[in-house]
Amino acid sequence: MDDLVDRLDERTQLLDMVYSAVGLGQPRVVVVRGEAGVGKTRLLQAFLDTAVSQHGDVGLLAGYGQAMLNSAASDSFQAIRECLRSLTRRAETSGRKALLERIVGAFVRHAPDWAESVPMVGGLIAAGMRTGQAVVESGRQRVAMDSRLDQLVRFVESLLEQGPLLLVLDDLHWADTATVDLLVAIGLRVQGPLTLVLAYRADNIVDRATLHPMRRAVYRLARYRTDLVEIDLPPLSREDTATLVRRRIAGPAASGRVAQIVSMSAGNPLFAESLAVLKNEGSTTTPVRITAVLEERLTFLDPTDQRLLETAALIGYSFEVDYLAALARRDVDEVFERLGVLFSEHSLVRPDDARDGRDRYVIAHPLFAEILRQRGAQNGPLWRRQHTKLLDLLKQEQPWDEEMQVRAVDVAVAAGANRDAYQFALVAARAQFRLGAVTKARELAWTAVDHAPDDHLAGQANVQYAECLAAEGNHEAAARACEKAVALVDAQDVYSVQLLWARNLRMKNAWTQCVTILNQLVSSSVGRDETLAEALMLQAEIALCGPVQDTRRCIVLCDQVAEITSNLELKSRAYGHRGLAHLAAYDEPSAEHWLVKAIDIARPLEHPYAEYEAIHWLSKKAMACLELDRAWQLIDQLSNNSDLSGVASENPWHLRDRSRVLGLQGQITQAAHSLSGYLGSVNATAHGRAVTTLACQVHELDTIVARHAGDALIGALREATAATLTREDHADFLRCLDAFASRDDQNPVVFATTVLGIDHAEVVAADAIFRFDVEDLSHLREVVSRGRRFS
């Protein structure tokens, strides 16, 4: 590799981070950004090799994982799985038995559910070490409660107890939300000599329709890790590009070709190197897009090798050699020989870790894999037939792990095997949902819906699809999925689907339809205590925050729920809503009692969401009563809870509420930065509620402080949101802020509806959340103030 392309300055900066982590015994987190082909991957791989060489004497363990373009080989946590395999492979090839034992021991003790992702570890365990299942059997209560996140965090912590660790995760613009959230949790929770490097393409995460998890991740890391290092890789200068090209081109006309390539490549090393190779091979074309460059590189291969690579890409970005030989109908030794040529002479593939005893190769770059798949798919009948053969090969390998489950779904779809596609997709969706990979689970659930062979099976798939949509906050679509499912599922499943349907209707303020369904459930739930408790709980929520507030009925219903349920999470929810009802009735002491009781029940459950929700209620009560210092402490707890567990990471309520407290304390600039983080992280479907929240917050500042405080927050938001919103979203938001100049003393509900043009139902919902379902906050604050004066 050339030092020029390796970017010595950036490599030195990364190596300094490793030195710091090793020397001080403290974690270092680095974010690396760069456009496609700018040399990011080459930099990271060279840096990793150098770091291992420099710190091998102190037992540095290092792993590299790369997220893949969404294809047949991709699934949630794929980049992390690859990193764990790399970590293990490097330890084995180091020849130091202690390093390998350190990894295997950490897997067995702390991460049995991850061990299956690393075939080498599984082989060593089978050879005589205690299996993950044995660990579970010997300490079932503790291990069974550990989530995948907790297991991996403990695994990393265990490795750090015996020496430093370097984890490099690349191409995270292709990673799913669950992967990114898990990496952020490691970056925020783990202490010790860890260097965590997260790399992605910034130009690949701008999407107005869906918020990419990497943007939220960088914001969270920057907020909670003041020592976060961010490295942006710029394009090469014209001089450096010319030097790079001259090393690839020779001949009498070299100077003219160099100038042409420098101009065409625009400082992109991958473009420059690919164009230089084309010129050396006599090509007269001048491709201007990287896909065209890579396409033309492939034309220099023998047609047989081209078809072999297309078949390899059909199997996946990483592919098994014996599968490839079977699909290509060639001798496996012959296939190995051709792959060797493609590796040594063309650098289009490289050896990969074996999987379940099968040798594998990986295509050199995900873009190559995508181009090859597109080429292969042009011959539709052959493409479908090859997938059918691959599906038969995969079926012989069952049972599958989670990674293979996802892979089998794509293969079955491409093969046109609808029943298999349905069955595999539903199983994989449920597995991914349990793991917390909600986005991937939703994609798989929709595949199951789309390929269900009959109405009954379509009903089951719609239920899973609705659960995923609800978890993402898309309650409108979730309610539609539930409505379809109710008419299709078996009679014994109707109750649970109706409950899910009612929950989503309640979240989108469809009160009449929600009440009708709940009344039917309550009347037909005799002998079904938990179903009845869930239905009564939803009725209590509607009594509190529905179109007509009835705090007495809410309290009665909450008491009934607490009496009949054995579900402590639901009992905590009942006590919490009873506390809210007392607050809405201006009974602050009773509200305090029941809200604290809700937390006391939720905390021992070790259920992150239950505790987060209970603390959130108490923090909102503190804000409503202007107990600002206490509210700040509770919001800090919420923030820590979210960082440790990933709860509310996609819709961080604590950022919204932190901004409100900061504003009331007169810290306007900090309030703007916190609110901008919230605005930049909410789902696109919640935009109306987020803007209404701003209208409510500005109105509160106007009323409690003065008009200038609201103006100051609006002014500070103009600058703060530039870093958290896309260019187009920021332009739209600035136009929204301009409208606040005409707000006068309007009620925020009226202002958001008539001036900002937000849907009335969205406005009412956001206003209720802001007021915490207290109809008159000023009256509550007068009551609380009088009580404190006379106490």
PDB file of C-alpha atoms in Angstrom, residues 232-417:
ATOM      1  CA  ASP A 232     -13.171  13.738   8.116  1.00  0.00           C
ATOM      2  CA  LEU A 233     -11.233  12.365   5.157  1.00  0.00           C
ATOM      3  CA  PRO A 234     -11.126  14.997   2.395  1.00  0.00           C
ATOM      4  CA  PRO A 235     -10.503  14.161  -1.278  1.00  0.00           C
ATOM      5  CA  LEU A 236      -6.844  14.035  -2.333  1.00  0.00           C
ATOM      6  CA  SER A 237      -5.321  17.229  -3.658  1.00  0.00           C
ATOM      7  CA  ARG A 238      -4.595  17.431  -7.402  1.00  0.00           C
ATOM      8  CA  GLU A 239      -0.876  17.023  -6.639  1.00  0.00           C
ATOM      9  CA  ASP A 240      -1.388  13.909  -4.486  1.00  0.00           C
ATOM     10  CA  THR A 241      -3.785  12.412  -7.020  1.00  0.00           C
ATOM     11  CA  ALA A 242      -1.263  12.967  -9.791  1.00  0.00           C
ATOM     12  CA  THR A 243       1.471  11.282  -7.729  1.00  0.00           C
ATOM     13  CA  LEU A 244      -0.816   8.301  -7.096  1.00  0.00           C
ATOM     14  CA  VAL A 245      -1.711   7.950 -10.791  1.00  0.00           C
ATOM     15  CA  ARG A 246       1.914   8.218 -11.948  1.00  0.00           C
ATOM     16  CA  ARG A 247       2.699   5.136  -9.850  1.00  0.00           C
ATOM     17  CA  ARG A 248       0.103   3.217 -11.868  1.00  0.00           C
ATOM     18  CA  ILE A 249       0.758   4.570 -15.373  1.00  0.00           C
ATOM     19  CA  ALA A 250       3.831   4.367 -17.574  1.00  0.00           C
ATOM     20  CA  GLY A 251       4.638   5.082 -21.201  1.00  0.00           C
ATOM     21  CA  PRO A 252       5.297   7.989 -23.536  1.00  0.00           C
ATOM     22  CA  ALA A 253       1.801   9.490 -23.260  1.00  0.00           C
ATOM     23  CA  ALA A 254       1.643   9.153 -19.483  1.00  0.00           C
ATOM     24  CA  SER A 255       1.598  12.886 -18.700  1.00  0.00           C
ATOM     25  CA  GLY A 256      -1.514  13.493 -20.796  1.00  0.00           C
ATOM     26  CA  ARG A 257      -3.341  10.519 -19.287  1.00  0.00           C
ATOM     27  CA  VAL A 258      -2.370  11.572 -15.759  1.00  0.00           C
ATOM     28  CA  ALA A 259      -3.872  15.023 -16.226  1.00  0.00           C
ATOM     29  CA  GLN A 260      -7.068  13.525 -17.643  1.00  0.00           C
ATOM     30  CA  ILE A 261      -7.449  11.076 -14.757  1.00  0.00           C
ATOM     31  CA  VAL A 262      -6.713  13.738 -12.143  1.00  0.00           C
ATOM     32  CA  SER A 263      -9.515  15.831 -13.594  1.00  0.00           C
ATOM     33  CA  MET A 264     -11.975  12.951 -13.855  1.00  0.00           C
ATOM     34  CA  SER A 265     -11.328  11.386 -10.441  1.00  0.00           C
ATOM     35  CA  ALA A 266     -11.909  14.608  -8.452  1.00  0.00           C
ATOM     36  CA  GLY A 267      -9.488  13.502  -5.747  1.00  0.00           C
ATOM     37  CA  ASN A 268     -11.106  10.095  -5.193  1.00  0.00           C
ATOM     38  CA  PRO A 269      -8.316   7.464  -4.858  1.00  0.00           C
ATOM     39  CA  LEU A 270     -10.556   4.548  -5.907  1.00  0.00           C
ATOM     40  CA  PHE A 271     -11.678   6.405  -9.034  1.00  0.00           C
ATOM     41  CA  ALA A 272      -8.091   7.418  -9.805  1.00  0.00           C
ATOM     42  CA  GLU A 273      -6.642   3.938  -9.363  1.00  0.00           C
ATOM     43  CA  SER A 274      -9.421   2.265 -11.359  1.00  0.00           C
ATOM     44  CA  LEU A 275      -9.072   4.747 -14.219  1.00  0.00           C
ATOM     45  CA  ALA A 276      -5.297   4.287 -14.207  1.00  0.00           C
ATOM     46  CA  VAL A 277      -5.701   0.518 -14.534  1.00  0.00           C
ATOM     47  CA  LEU A 278      -8.111   1.022 -17.439  1.00  0.00           C
ATOM     48  CA  LYS A 279      -5.655   3.303 -19.218  1.00  0.00           C
ATOM     49  CA  ASN A 280      -2.830   0.817 -18.755  1.00  0.00           C
ATOM     50  CA  GLU A 281      -5.023  -1.927 -20.218  1.00  0.00           C
ATOM     51  CA  GLY A 282      -5.725   0.164 -23.298  1.00  0.00           C
ATOM     52  CA  SER A 283      -9.281   1.277 -22.600  1.00  0.00           C
ATOM     53  CA  THR A 284     -10.351   4.364 -24.557  1.00  0.00           C
ATOM     54  CA  THR A 285     -13.499   5.058 -22.531  1.00  0.00           C
ATOM     55  CA  THR A 286     -13.693   7.712 -19.848  1.00  0.00           C
ATOM     56  CA  PRO A 287     -16.282   6.626 -17.226  1.00  0.00           C
ATOM     57  CA  VAL A 288     -17.411   9.393 -14.882  1.00  0.00           C
ATOM     58  CA  ARG A 289     -19.223   7.351 -12.228  1.00  0.00           C
ATOM     59  CA  ILE A 290     -17.683   4.751  -9.981  1.00  0.00           C
ATOM     60  CA  THR A 291     -20.202   2.126 -11.077  1.00  0.00           C
ATOM     61  CA  ALA A 292     -19.136   2.630 -14.672  1.00  0.00           C
ATOM     62  CA  VAL A 293     -15.488   2.312 -13.634  1.00  0.00           C
ATOM     63  CA  LEU A 294     -16.127  -0.981 -11.867  1.00  0.00           C
ATOM     64  CA  GLU A 295     -18.295  -2.305 -14.682  1.00  0.00           C
ATOM     65  CA  GLU A 296     -15.508  -1.691 -17.164  1.00  0.00           C
ATOM     66  CA  ARG A 297     -12.941  -3.366 -14.906  1.00  0.00           C
ATOM     67  CA  LEU A 298     -15.045  -6.508 -15.103  1.00  0.00           C
ATOM     68  CA  THR A 299     -14.995  -6.489 -18.913  1.00  0.00           C
ATOM     69  CA  PHE A 300     -11.281  -7.338 -18.833  1.00  0.00           C
ATOM     70  CA  LEU A 301     -12.089 -10.708 -17.276  1.00  0.00           C
ATOM     71  CA  ASP A 302     -12.684 -13.890 -19.206  1.00  0.00           C
ATOM     72  CA  PRO A 303     -16.491 -14.362 -19.717  1.00  0.00           C
ATOM     73  CA  THR A 304     -16.327 -17.584 -17.724  1.00  0.00           C
ATOM     74  CA  ASP A 305     -14.807 -15.752 -14.753  1.00  0.00           C
ATOM     75  CA  GLN A 306     -17.417 -13.016 -15.075  1.00  0.00           C
ATOM     76  CA  ARG A 307     -20.204 -15.596 -14.822  1.00  0.00           C
ATOM     77  CA  LEU A 308     -18.433 -17.248 -11.888  1.00  0.00           C
ATOM     78  CA  LEU A 309     -18.324 -13.910 -10.034  1.00  0.00           C
ATOM     79  CA  GLU A 310     -21.987 -13.227 -10.847  1.00  0.00           C
ATOM     80  CA  THR A 311     -22.891 -16.580  -9.342  1.00  0.00           C
ATOM     81  CA  ALA A 312     -20.732 -15.838  -6.286  1.00  0.00           C
ATOM     82  CA  ALA A 313     -22.568 -12.536  -5.780  1.00  0.00           C
ATOM     83  CA  LEU A 314     -25.874 -14.411  -6.013  1.00  0.00           C
ATOM     84  CA  ILE A 315     -24.783 -16.408  -2.961  1.00  0.00           C
ATOM     85  CA  GLY A 316     -23.771 -13.248  -1.126  1.00  0.00           C
ATOM     86  CA  TYR A 317     -21.120 -10.623  -0.513  1.00  0.00           C
ATOM     87  CA  SER A 318     -19.360 -13.419   1.381  1.00  0.00           C
ATOM     88  CA  PHE A 319     -19.889 -16.791  -0.310  1.00  0.00           C
ATOM     89  CA  GLU A 320     -19.165 -20.490   0.346  1.00  0.00           C
ATOM     90  CA  VAL A 321     -16.857 -22.057  -2.246  1.00  0.00           C
ATOM     91  CA  ASP A 322     -18.640 -25.415  -2.365  1.00  0.00           C
ATOM     92  CA  TYR A 323     -21.994 -23.660  -2.906  1.00  0.00           C
ATOM     93  CA  LEU A 324     -20.387 -21.748  -5.767  1.00  0.00           C
ATOM     94  CA  ALA A 325     -19.008 -24.945  -7.295  1.00  0.00           C
ATOM     95  CA  ALA A 326     -22.426 -26.619  -7.074  1.00  0.00           C
ATOM     96  CA  LEU A 327     -24.242 -23.691  -8.691  1.00  0.00           C
ATOM     97  CA  ALA A 328     -21.594 -23.265 -11.387  1.00  0.00           C
ATOM     98  CA  ARG A 329     -21.516 -27.044 -11.981  1.00  0.00           C
ATOM     99  CA  ARG A 330     -17.736 -27.062 -11.767  1.00  0.00           C
ATOM    100  CA  ASP A 331     -15.206 -29.080  -9.807  1.00  0.00           C
ATOM    101  CA  VAL A 332     -14.530 -27.440  -6.456  1.00  0.00           C
ATOM    102  CA  ASP A 333     -10.751 -27.555  -6.958  1.00  0.00           C
ATOM    103  CA  GLU A 334     -11.163 -25.771 -10.289  1.00  0.00           C
ATOM    104  CA  VAL A 335     -13.260 -23.101  -8.586  1.00  0.00           C
ATOM    105  CA  PHE A 336     -10.586 -22.636  -5.919  1.00  0.00           C
ATOM    106  CA  GLU A 337      -8.007 -22.204  -8.678  1.00  0.00           C
ATOM    107  CA  ARG A 338     -10.049 -19.515 -10.470  1.00  0.00           C
ATOM    108  CA  LEU A 339     -10.722 -17.683  -7.192  1.00  0.00           C
ATOM    109  CA  GLY A 340      -6.979 -17.716  -6.554  1.00  0.00           C
ATOM    110  CA  VAL A 341      -6.415 -15.973  -9.876  1.00  0.00           C
ATOM    111  CA  LEU A 342      -9.183 -13.448  -9.225  1.00  0.00           C
ATOM    112  CA  PHE A 343      -7.571 -12.745  -5.851  1.00  0.00           C
ATOM    113  CA  SER A 344      -3.878 -12.569  -6.802  1.00  0.00           C
ATOM    114  CA  GLU A 345      -4.108 -11.013 -10.264  1.00  0.00           C
ATOM    115  CA  HIS A 346      -7.294  -8.928 -10.166  1.00  0.00           C
ATOM    116  CA  SER A 347      -7.953  -8.259  -6.442  1.00  0.00           C
ATOM    117  CA  LEU A 348     -11.677  -8.804  -6.985  1.00  0.00           C
ATOM    118  CA  VAL A 349     -12.103 -11.392  -4.198  1.00  0.00           C
ATOM    119  CA  ARG A 350     -10.217 -12.307  -1.044  1.00  0.00           C
ATOM    120  CA  PRO A 351     -10.313 -15.271   1.371  1.00  0.00           C
ATOM    121  CA  ASP A 352     -12.806 -14.984   4.228  1.00  0.00           C
ATOM    122  CA  ASP A 353     -13.359 -16.860   7.493  1.00  0.00           C
ATOM    123  CA  ALA A 354     -14.771 -20.355   7.149  1.00  0.00           C
ATOM    124  CA  ARG A 355     -18.366 -20.851   8.252  1.00  0.00           C
ATOM    125  CA  ASP A 356     -19.600 -24.160   9.683  1.00  0.00           C
ATOM    126  CA  GLY A 357     -16.567 -25.884   8.195  1.00  0.00           C
ATOM    127  CA  ARG A 358     -17.138 -24.382   4.736  1.00  0.00           C
ATOM    128  CA  ASP A 359     -14.397 -22.328   3.075  1.00  0.00           C
ATOM    129  CA  ARG A 360     -15.509 -18.899   2.016  1.00  0.00           C
ATOM    130  CA  TYR A 361     -14.339 -15.946  -0.049  1.00  0.00           C
ATOM    131  CA  VAL A 362     -15.588 -12.376   0.028  1.00  0.00           C
ATOM    132  CA  ILE A 363     -16.038 -10.038  -2.942  1.00  0.00           C
ATOM    133  CA  ALA A 364     -13.476  -7.232  -2.689  1.00  0.00           C
ATOM    134  CA  HIS A 365     -15.961  -4.383  -2.380  1.00  0.00           C
ATOM    135  CA  PRO A 366     -19.713  -4.232  -1.769  1.00  0.00           C
ATOM    136  CA  LEU A 367     -20.147  -2.088  -4.883  1.00  0.00           C
ATOM    137  CA  PHE A 368     -18.601  -4.851  -6.976  1.00  0.00           C
ATOM    138  CA  ALA A 369     -21.033  -7.307  -5.406  1.00  0.00           C
ATOM    139  CA  GLU A 370     -24.006  -5.091  -6.213  1.00  0.00           C
ATOM    140  CA  ILE A 371     -22.914  -4.638  -9.833  1.00  0.00           C
ATOM    141  CA  LEU A 372     -22.433  -8.381 -10.221  1.00  0.00           C
ATOM    142  CA  ARG A 373     -25.889  -9.086  -8.794  1.00  0.00           C
ATOM    143  CA  GLN A 374     -27.458  -6.600 -11.191  1.00  0.00           C
ATOM    144  CA  ARG A 375     -25.680  -8.236 -14.125  1.00  0.00           C
ATOM    145  CA  GLY A 376     -26.733 -11.723 -13.069  1.00  0.00           C
ATOM    146  CA  ALA A 377     -30.353 -10.703 -12.501  1.00  0.00           C
ATOM    147  CA  GLN A 378     -30.680  -9.585 -16.122  1.00  0.00           C
ATOM    148  CA  ASN A 379     -31.117 -13.257 -17.057  1.00  0.00           C
ATOM    149  CA  GLY A 380     -34.288 -13.740 -15.022  1.00  0.00           C
ATOM    150  CA  PRO A 381     -34.999 -17.444 -15.615  1.00  0.00           C
ATOM    151  CA  LEU A 382     -31.400 -18.491 -14.917  1.00  0.00           C
ATOM    152  CA  TRP A 383     -31.243 -16.205 -11.842  1.00  0.00           C
ATOM    153  CA  ARG A 384     -34.405 -17.785 -10.430  1.00  0.00           C
ATOM    154  CA  ARG A 385     -33.213 -21.327 -11.173  1.00  0.00           C
ATOM    155  CA  GLN A 386     -29.866 -20.670  -9.460  1.00  0.00           C
ATOM    156  CA  HIS A 387     -31.621 -19.361  -6.357  1.00  0.00           C
ATOM    157  CA  THR A 388     -33.788 -22.472  -6.300  1.00  0.00           C
ATOM    158  CA  LYS A 389     -30.680 -24.650  -6.314  1.00  0.00           C
ATOM    159  CA  LEU A 390     -29.101 -22.495  -3.587  1.00  0.00           C
ATOM    160  CA  LEU A 391     -32.257 -22.761  -1.504  1.00  0.00           C
ATOM    161  CA  ASP A 392     -32.057 -26.569  -1.694  1.00  0.00           C
ATOM    162  CA  LEU A 393     -28.436 -26.394  -0.511  1.00  0.00           C
ATOM    163  CA  LEU A 394     -29.340 -24.125   2.402  1.00  0.00           C
ATOM    164  CA  LYS A 395     -32.224 -26.318   3.510  1.00  0.00           C
ATOM    165  CA  GLN A 396     -29.772 -29.148   4.018  1.00  0.00           C
ATOM    166  CA  GLU A 397     -27.948 -26.986   6.595  1.00  0.00           C
ATOM    167  CA  GLN A 398     -30.862 -26.465   9.008  1.00  0.00           C
ATOM    168  CA  PRO A 399     -31.225 -25.523  11.821  1.00  0.00           C
ATOM    169  CA  TRP A 400     -29.980 -22.038  10.982  1.00  0.00           C
ATOM    170  CA  ASP A 401     -28.606 -19.274  13.162  1.00  0.00           C
ATOM    171  CA  GLU A 402     -30.104 -15.766  12.908  1.00  0.00           C
ATOM    172  CA  GLU A 403     -27.716 -14.703  10.155  1.00  0.00           C
ATOM    173  CA  MET A 404     -28.620 -17.666   7.951  1.00  0.00           C
ATOM    174  CA  GLN A 405     -32.334 -17.166   8.655  1.00  0.00           C
ATOM    175  CA  VAL A 406     -32.203 -13.722   7.066  1.00  0.00           C
ATOM    176  CA  ARG A 407     -30.112 -14.968   4.175  1.00  0.00           C
ATOM    177  CA  ALA A 408     -32.537 -17.808   3.438  1.00  0.00           C
ATOM    178  CA  VAL A 409     -35.431 -15.346   3.168  1.00  0.00           C
ATOM    179  CA  ASP A 410     -33.811 -13.409   0.318  1.00  0.00           C
ATOM    180  CA  VAL A 411     -32.872 -16.635  -1.458  1.00  0.00           C
ATOM    181  CA  ALA A 412     -36.429 -17.993  -1.199  1.00  0.00           C
ATOM    182  CA  VAL A 413     -37.900 -14.740  -2.501  1.00  0.00           C
ATOM    183  CA  ALA A 414     -35.535 -14.697  -5.485  1.00  0.00           C
ATOM    184  CA  ALA A 415     -36.346 -18.357  -6.153  1.00  0.00           C
ATOM    185  CA  GLY A 416     -40.078 -17.587  -6.245  1.00  0.00           C
ATOM    186  CA  ALA A 417     -40.698 -20.083  -3.425  1.00  0.00           C
TER     187      ALA A 417
END
